[in-house]
CSV table of C-alpha atoms in Angstrom, one decimal:
chain,number,residue,atom,x,y,z
D,364,MET,CA,-17.9,-121.6,-73.9
D,365,ALA,CA,-14.1,-120.8,-75.0
D,366,ASN,CA,-14.8,-116.9,-74.1
D,367,THR,CA,-16.3,-117.9,-70.5
D,368,ASN,CA,-13.0,-120.3,-69.8
D,369,ILE,CA,-10.6,-117.4,-71.2
D,370,GLU,CA,-12.6,-115.1,-68.5
D,371,ASN,CA,-12.2,-117.8,-65.9
D,372,ASN,CA,-8.9,-117.8,-66.7
D,373,TYR,CA,-8.0,-114.2,-66.2
D,374,LYS,CA,-9.8,-114.1,-62.8
D,375,ASN,CA,-8.2,-117.2,-61.2
D,376,LEU,CA,-4.9,-115.2,-62.1
D,377,ALA,CA,-5.8,-112.0,-60.9
D,378,ASN,CA,-7.3,-113.7,-57.3
D,379,ARG,CA,-4.0,-115.5,-57.2
D,380,ILE,CA,-1.8,-112.1,-57.4
D,381,TYR,CA,-4.0,-110.2,-54.9
D,382,ASP,CA,-4.1,-113.4,-52.4
D,383,LEU,CA,-0.1,-113.5,-53.0
D,384,ASP,CA,0.0,-109.9,-51.7
D,385,THR,CA,-2.4,-110.2,-49.0
D,386,LYS,CA,0.0,-113.3,-47.8
D,387,ALA,CA,3.1,-111.1,-48.1
D,388,TYR,CA,1.5,-108.2,-46.6
D,389,GLU,CA,0.5,-110.2,-43.4
D,390,SER,CA,4.1,-112.3,-43.4
D,391,THR,CA,5.7,-108.8,-43.2
D,392,GLY,CA,3.6,-106.3,-41.2
D,393,SER,CA,4.7,-103.5,-42.4
D,394,SER,CA,2.7,-100.3,-43.1
D,395,LEU,CA,4.3,-100.6,-46.8
D,396,GLY,CA,3.7,-104.2,-47.3
D,397,ARG,CA,0.1,-104.2,-49.2
D,398,HIS,CA,0.5,-103.1,-52.5
D,399,PHE,CA,-2.9,-103.4,-53.3
D,400,ILE,CA,-5.1,-101.2,-51.4
D,401,GLY,CA,-9.1,-101.1,-51.3
D,402,SER,CA,-11.9,-103.8,-52.0
D,403,LYS,CA,-10.6,-106.9,-53.4
D,404,GLU,CA,-13.5,-107.0,-56.0
D,405,LYS,CA,-12.3,-103.6,-57.5
D,406,ASN,CA,-8.3,-104.8,-57.4
D,407,ILE,CA,-9.3,-108.1,-58.8
D,408,GLU,CA,-11.8,-106.2,-61.7
D,409,GLU,CA,-8.1,-103.9,-62.5
D,410,LEU,CA,-6.2,-107.0,-62.5
D,411,VAL,CA,-8.2,-108.8,-65.2
D,412,ARG,CA,-8.0,-105.2,-67.1
D,413,LEU,CA,-4.5,-105.3,-67.0
D,414,LEU,CA,-4.2,-109.0,-67.7
D,415,THR,CA,-6.0,-108.3,-71.2
D,416,ALA,CA,-5.0,-104.4,-72.3
D,417,LYS,CA,-2.1,-105.7,-74.6
D,418,LYS,CA,-0.9,-101.9,-74.5
D,419,GLN,CA,-0.4,-101.8,-70.8
D,420,SER,CA,2.0,-105.0,-69.8
D,421,TYR,CA,4.5,-102.2,-67.9
D,422,GLN,CA,1.9,-101.7,-65.5
D,423,LEU,CA,1.1,-105.5,-64.8
D,424,ARG,CA,5.2,-106.1,-64.8
D,425,ALA,CA,5.4,-103.3,-62.2
D,426,GLU,CA,2.4,-104.8,-59.9
D,427,LEU,CA,3.9,-108.1,-59.7
D,428,ALA,CA,7.6,-106.9,-59.0
D,429,SER,CA,6.5,-104.8,-56.1
D,430,VAL,CA,4.6,-107.6,-54.9
D,431,ALA,CA,8.1,-109.8,-55.5
D,432,ASN,CA,10.3,-107.0,-53.7
D,433,VAL,CA,8.3,-107.2,-50.4
D,434,ILE,CA,8.2,-111.0,-50.3
D,435,ARG,CA,11.9,-110.8,-50.7
D,436,THR,CA,12.2,-108.7,-47.5
D,437,ILE,CA,10.2,-111.5,-45.7
D,438,LYS,CA,12.9,-113.0,-42.8
D,439,ASP,CA,11.1,-116.4,-42.0
D,440,LYS,CA,13.0,-118.3,-44.8
D,441,PRO,CA,10.1,-121.0,-45.3
D,442,THR,CA,7.4,-118.6,-45.6
D,443,ARG,CA,9.3,-116.4,-48.0
D,444,LYS,CA,10.6,-119.6,-49.8
D,445,ALA,CA,6.7,-120.8,-50.2
D,446,LEU,CA,5.8,-117.4,-51.3
D,447,LEU,CA,8.1,-116.8,-54.1
D,448,SER,CA,7.2,-120.4,-55.1
D,449,GLU,CA,3.5,-119.3,-55.6
D,450,TYR,CA,5.1,-116.2,-57.4
D,451,ASN,CA,7.2,-118.3,-59.7
D,452,SER,CA,3.7,-120.5,-60.5
D,453,ILE,CA,2.2,-117.4,-61.1
D,454,LEU,CA,4.5,-115.9,-63.7
D,455,GLN,CA,4.6,-119.2,-65.5
D,456,GLU,CA,0.7,-119.5,-65.8
D,457,LEU,CA,0.8,-116.1,-67.0
D,458,LYS,CA,3.3,-116.9,-69.9
D,459,SER,CA,1.4,-120.1,-70.8
D,460,HIS,CA,-1.8,-117.8,-71.2
D,461,ASP,CA,-2.2,-115.0,-73.8
D,462,THR,CA,-2.2,-111.7,-71.5
D,463,ALA,CA,-0.7,-108.5,-71.5
D,464,PHE,CA,2.6,-109.9,-69.6
D,465,GLU,CA,3.7,-112.0,-72.6
D,466,SER,CA,6.5,-110.4,-74.1
D,467,VAL,CA,6.8,-109.6,-77.6
D,468,GLU,CA,10.0,-110.8,-78.8
D,469,ILE,CA,12.8,-108.6,-80.6
D,470,ILE,CA,15.4,-110.5,-82.5
D,471,ASN,CA,17.0,-110.4,-86.0
D,472,GLU,CA,17.1,-114.2,-86.9
D,473,LYS,CA,19.8,-114.2,-89.2
D,474,VAL,CA,21.9,-111.9,-87.1
D,475,ALA,CA,21.3,-114.2,-83.9
D,476,GLU,CA,22.6,-117.0,-85.9
D,477,LEU,CA,26.1,-115.8,-86.2
D,478,ASN,CA,26.3,-114.5,-82.7
D,479,PRO,CA,29.0,-116.7,-80.5
D,480,SER,CA,28.3,-114.9,-77.4
D,481,ASN,CA,31.9,-115.0,-76.3
D,482,PHE,CA,32.4,-112.3,-73.6
D,483,SER,CA,35.2,-111.8,-70.8
D,484,ASN,CA,34.4,-111.9,-67.3
D,485,HIS,CA,32.7,-109.5,-64.6
D,486,LYS,CA,32.2,-110.3,-61.0
D,487,PRO,CA,31.5,-107.9,-57.9
D,488,ALA,CA,34.2,-108.1,-55.2
D,489,LYS,CA,33.4,-109.5,-52.0
D,490,ASN,CA,30.8,-108.3,-49.7
D,491,GLU,CA,29.6,-105.8,-52.3
D,492,HIS,CA,25.9,-106.3,-53.7
D,493,LEU,CA,25.1,-106.8,-57.2
D,494,ILE,CA,23.7,-103.9,-59.1
D,495,ILE,CA,22.6,-104.0,-62.6
D,496,CYS,CA,21.5,-100.5,-64.2
D,497,ILE,CA,20.2,-100.8,-67.5
D,498,SER,CA,19.6,-97.7,-69.8
D,499,ARG,CA,17.6,-98.5,-73.0
D,500,SER,CA,16.5,-97.1,-76.2
D,501,HIS,CA,12.6,-96.8,-76.6
D,502,SER,CA,11.1,-100.3,-77.7
D,503,SER,CA,14.6,-102.1,-77.6
D,504,ALA,CA,12.8,-104.9,-75.3
D,505,GLY,CA,14.9,-103.3,-72.4
D,506,ASN,CA,12.3,-103.2,-69.7
D,507,ASP,CA,11.9,-106.9,-70.8
D,508,ILE,CA,15.2,-107.8,-70.4
D,509,GLY,CA,15.7,-106.3,-67.1
D,510,PHE,CA,12.2,-107.6,-65.2
D,511,ALA,CA,13.5,-111.2,-67.0
D,512,LEU,CA,17.0,-111.2,-65.7
D,513,ALA,CA,15.7,-109.8,-62.2
D,514,ASP,CA,13.5,-112.6,-62.1
D,515,ASP,CA,16.2,-115.2,-63.4
D,516,LEU,CA,18.7,-114.0,-60.9
D,517,HIS,CA,15.8,-114.1,-57.9
D,518,ILE,CA,17.0,-110.5,-57.0
D,519,ASN,CA,14.5,-107.1,-56.8
D,520,TYR,CA,13.7,-105.0,-60.0
D,521,TYR,CA,12.9,-101.5,-60.4
D,522,ASP,CA,11.6,-99.2,-63.0
D,523,ILE,CA,10.0,-95.9,-63.0
D,524,ASP,CA,6.6,-97.4,-62.5
D,525,VAL,CA,7.9,-99.4,-59.4
D,526,LEU,CA,10.2,-96.5,-57.9
D,527,LYS,CA,7.0,-94.4,-58.4
D,528,GLY,CA,4.8,-96.8,-56.5
D,529,ILE,CA,7.5,-96.9,-53.8
D,530,LEU,CA,7.6,-93.1,-53.3
D,531,ASN,CA,3.8,-92.4,-53.1
D,532,SER,CA,3.8,-95.0,-50.5
D,533,ILE,CA,6.5,-93.0,-48.5
D,534,ASP,CA,5.0,-89.5,-49.5
D,535,LYS,CA,1.8,-90.6,-47.8
D,536,GLU,CA,3.3,-92.1,-44.9
D,537,LYS,CA,4.7,-89.2,-44.3
D,538,ASP,CA,2.3,-87.1,-44.9
D,539,THR,CA,0.0,-89.1,-42.1
D,540,GLN,CA,2.9,-88.4,-39.4
D,541,TRP,CA,3.2,-84.9,-40.2
D,542,HIS,CA,-0.6,-84.2,-40.3
D,543,GLU,CA,-0.6,-86.3,-36.6
D,544,GLU,CA,2.4,-84.5,-35.1
D,545,LYS,CA,0.8,-80.8,-36.3
D,546,PHE,CA,-2.6,-81.9,-34.1
D,547,LYS,CA,-0.9,-82.9,-31.1
D,548,ALA,CA,1.4,-80.3,-31.5
D,549,ASP,CA,-0.8,-77.1,-32.5
D,550,PRO,CA,-4.5,-76.9,-31.3
D,551,ASN,CA,-5.3,-74.8,-34.0
D,552,TYR,CA,-4.1,-76.7,-36.9
D,553,ALA,CA,-7.7,-78.7,-37.2
D,554,LYS,CA,-8.9,-74.7,-37.7
D,555,ALA,CA,-6.0,-74.7,-40.5
D,556,VAL,CA,-6.7,-77.9,-42.4
D,557,GLU,CA,-10.7,-77.1,-42.6
D,558,MET,CA,-9.9,-73.7,-44.3
D,559,ALA,CA,-7.3,-75.4,-46.7
D,560,HIS,CA,-10.1,-78.0,-47.4
D,561,ARG,CA,-12.3,-74.5,-49.0
D,562,ILE,CA,-9.2,-74.2,-51.0
D,563,SER,CA,-9.7,-75.3,-54.8
D,564,ASP,CA,-8.0,-78.7,-55.4
D,565,ASN,CA,-5.8,-77.3,-58.1
D,566,GLN,CA,-4.4,-74.3,-55.0
D,567,ALA,CA,-4.3,-77.4,-52.4
D,568,ASN,CA,-2.3,-79.8,-54.6
D,569,GLN,CA,0.0,-77.1,-55.5
D,570,LEU,CA,0.6,-76.0,-51.6
D,571,ARG,CA,0.9,-79.9,-50.9
D,572,GLU,CA,3.8,-80.5,-53.6
D,573,PHE,CA,5.3,-77.0,-52.8
D,574,SER,CA,6.0,-78.1,-48.8
D,575,ARG,CA,6.3,-81.7,-49.8
D,576,TYR,CA,9.2,-81.1,-52.3
D,577,HIS,CA,10.7,-77.9,-50.4
D,578,GLY,CA,9.8,-75.4,-53.4
D,579,LEU,CA,11.5,-77.9,-56.2
D,580,PRO,CA,10.1,-78.8,-59.0
D,581,LYS,CA,8.3,-81.9,-58.8
D,582,GLU,CA,10.6,-83.8,-61.6
D,583,ASP,CA,13.5,-82.8,-59.4
D,584,ALA,CA,12.4,-84.0,-56.1
D,585,ASP,CA,11.4,-87.2,-57.8
D,586,PHE,CA,14.8,-87.5,-59.1
D,587,PHE,CA,16.3,-86.5,-55.7
D,588,ASN,CA,14.0,-88.9,-53.9
D,589,ILE,CA,15.1,-91.6,-56.4
D,590,SER,CA,18.5,-91.2,-56.1
D,591,LYS,CA,18.6,-91.5,-52.6
D,592,PHE,CA,16.2,-94.8,-52.4
D,593,LEU,CA,18.8,-96.3,-54.4
D,594,VAL,CA,21.6,-95.3,-53.0
D,595,GLU,CA,20.2,-96.9,-49.6
D,596,ALA,CA,19.4,-100.1,-51.0
D,597,ALA,CA,22.2,-100.4,-52.9
D,598,LYS,CA,23.5,-100.9,-49.4
D,599,THR,CA,21.2,-103.8,-48.2
D,600,GLU,CA,20.2,-105.7,-51.4
D,601,ASP,CA,20.7,-107.2,-55.1
D,602,PHE,CA,18.4,-105.5,-57.5
D,603,VAL,CA,18.0,-104.7,-61.7
D,604,VAL,CA,17.4,-101.3,-62.2
D,605,VAL,CA,15.8,-99.8,-65.4
D,606,GLY,CA,16.3,-96.0,-66.4
D,607,ARG,CA,16.5,-93.0,-63.8
D,608,CYS,CA,20.1,-92.4,-64.3
D,609,ALA,CA,20.7,-95.3,-62.2
D,610,ASP,CA,24.0,-95.8,-63.1
D,611,ALA,CA,25.3,-92.1,-63.0
D,612,ILE,CA,23.9,-92.1,-59.7
D,613,LEU,CA,25.4,-95.2,-57.9
D,614,ALA,CA,29.1,-94.1,-60.0
D,615,ASN,CA,28.7,-90.6,-58.2
D,616,SER,CA,28.4,-92.5,-55.0
D,617,ASN,CA,31.1,-95.0,-55.9
D,618,ILE,CA,28.7,-97.9,-55.6
D,619,PRO,CA,30.0,-100.6,-57.4
D,620,HIS,CA,27.6,-101.7,-60.2
D,621,PHE,CA,27.3,-103.2,-64.0
D,622,SER,CA,25.6,-100.9,-66.2
D,623,ILE,CA,24.4,-101.7,-69.6
D,624,TYR,CA,22.6,-99.9,-72.8
D,625,ILE,CA,20.3,-102.1,-74.6
D,626,THR,CA,19.3,-100.8,-78.2
D,627,ALA,CA,18.1,-102.3,-82.0
D,628,PRO,CA,18.0,-101.0,-85.2
D,629,ALA,CA,15.3,-98.3,-85.1
D,630,ASP,CA,13.2,-100.0,-88.0
D,631,LEU,CA,13.4,-103.2,-85.3
D,632,ARG,CA,12.3,-101.1,-83.0
D,633,ALA,CA,9.4,-99.1,-84.6
D,634,LYS,CA,8.0,-103.0,-85.9
D,635,HIS,CA,8.4,-103.8,-82.0
D,636,LEU,CA,6.1,-100.8,-81.0
D,637,MET,CA,3.7,-101.5,-83.5
D,638,LYS,CA,3.1,-105.2,-82.4
D,639,THR,CA,3.0,-103.9,-78.4
D,640,GLN,CA,1.4,-100.9,-78.9
D,641,GLY,CA,-1.0,-101.7,-81.8
D,642,ILE,CA,0.5,-98.5,-83.7
D,643,ASP,CA,-0.9,-99.1,-87.5
D,644,SER,CA,1.4,-96.5,-89.1
D,645,PHE,CA,5.3,-97.3,-89.1
D,646,LYS,CA,6.0,-93.6,-89.7
D,647,LYS,CA,3.9,-92.9,-86.5
D,648,ALA,CA,5.8,-95.4,-84.9
D,649,MET,CA,9.1,-94.2,-85.8
D,650,ARG,CA,8.0,-90.4,-84.9
D,651,GLU,CA,7.1,-91.8,-81.5
D,652,ILE,CA,10.8,-93.9,-81.0
D,653,SER,CA,12.5,-90.4,-82.2
D,654,LYS,CA,10.3,-88.4,-79.8
D,655,LYS,CA,11.0,-90.9,-76.6
D,656,ASP,CA,14.7,-91.5,-77.7
D,657,THR,CA,15.0,-87.5,-77.4
D,658,MET,CA,13.1,-87.1,-73.9
D,659,HIS,CA,15.2,-89.8,-72.4
D,660,ALA,CA,18.5,-88.2,-73.9
D,661,ARG,CA,17.4,-84.9,-72.2
D,662,TYR,CA,16.0,-86.4,-68.9
D,663,TYR,CA,19.7,-88.2,-69.0
D,664,THR,CA,21.7,-84.9,-69.6
D,665,LYS,CA,20.1,-82.9,-67.4
D,666,TYR,CA,21.0,-84.8,-64.3
D,667,THR,CA,24.3,-86.5,-65.2
D,668,ARG,CA,26.0,-84.2,-67.6
D,669,ARG,CA,26.6,-87.3,-69.9
D,670,VAL,CA,26.0,-88.4,-73.3
D,671,TRP,CA,22.9,-90.8,-73.2
D,672,GLY,CA,23.7,-94.2,-75.3
D,673,TYR,CA,27.4,-93.2,-75.7
D,674,ALA,CA,29.2,-96.7,-75.4
D,675,GLY,CA,32.1,-95.4,-73.1
D,676,ASN,CA,29.8,-94.6,-70.6
D,677,TYR,CA,28.6,-98.4,-70.2
D,678,ASP,CA,29.9,-102.0,-69.7
D,679,LEU,CA,28.1,-103.4,-72.1
D,680,CYS,CA,26.0,-102.3,-74.9
D,681,LEU,CA,23.6,-104.8,-76.1
D,682,ASN,CA,21.8,-104.9,-79.4
D,683,SER,CA,18.7,-106.7,-78.5
D,684,SER,CA,17.6,-107.7,-81.9
D,685,SER,CA,20.6,-109.8,-82.3
D,686,TYR,CA,19.8,-112.4,-79.4
D,687,GLY,CA,16.0,-111.7,-78.4
D,688,ILE,CA,14.8,-111.6,-74.8
D,689,ASP,CA,15.7,-114.7,-73.3
D,690,GLU,CA,19.2,-114.9,-74.8
D,691,SER,CA,20.2,-111.1,-73.9
D,692,VAL,CA,19.4,-112.6,-70.1
D,693,GLU,CA,22.0,-115.5,-70.5
D,694,VAL,CA,24.6,-113.1,-72.1
D,695,ILE,CA,24.7,-110.7,-69.4
D,696,LYS,CA,24.6,-113.8,-66.6
D,697,ARG,CA,27.5,-115.1,-68.2
D,698,ILE,CA,29.5,-111.7,-68.3
D,699,ILE,CA,28.2,-111.5,-64.6
D,700,GLN,CA,29.1,-115.0,-63.4
D,701,LYS,CA,25.6,-115.0,-61.7
D,702,SER,CA,23.9,-118.3,-62.7
D,703,LYS,CA,20.7,-119.5,-61.2
């Protein structure tokens, strides 16, 4: 009986998330507004899987953030308020159940008790949007802190998964428009498409990506497309963005922002990783942390020529193990003077 109740709770939550996306899409009318595409049954199954897959909390977070981002674009205030209220209700429900969404705390209790949290103030100038860029070492709870901060401030949240979803939607729309224009302009285009279908999937993908990314490696093209998106978004909205060299991108475009680097001692991050990813060996967890930190450092240096994690590059460096997730959010809020 208990297992049946748990399964029903997951299905009810999944249905609420799906219905919220449907309502948001109907309210915006945007071709990019619909997040869950395909049959309702398959989407519900996938959401239930994400709710129970402890190792994929980042995916569930990205799904919810994408829906919330669309809701915040709704111009009708009563509708927007009602849907955000339902969104917040879903978040509270998620936190009350043993789902993959629940964050695993990272905190050093002894250090936290000694920390007075006294900081100076920082506030954007008038007519500037509040933009918070978070860089983080692996398994320091940086994504959890960023998501919680955005939700607390009622502003949009972007990380690699959310941004990739946006870019994929834009690419699909561009592809559709491009094909429609070609069919209208060139009567022989249909034959060319038929011939292309005879090419192997791998070759077809290579040709498509070469055309889509103008011959650039996909990683480079993604970086430039994300850069363009963030610069444009900074002109119209407040948001929290995790990773993707956002601090350097906005600095190069002379866009005011608050940059934060979140980290924690390696041994605590390893233990945190063991809890969140189910890694059964401390040595394996340490190797994974070293590997991911090296990847982050190389990516950051490649596109910014800066040193990743160097304190001089950030407005604030935060040891998340000294505060935990919720208190880290409160510390950042106090610094930017942006209360609920």
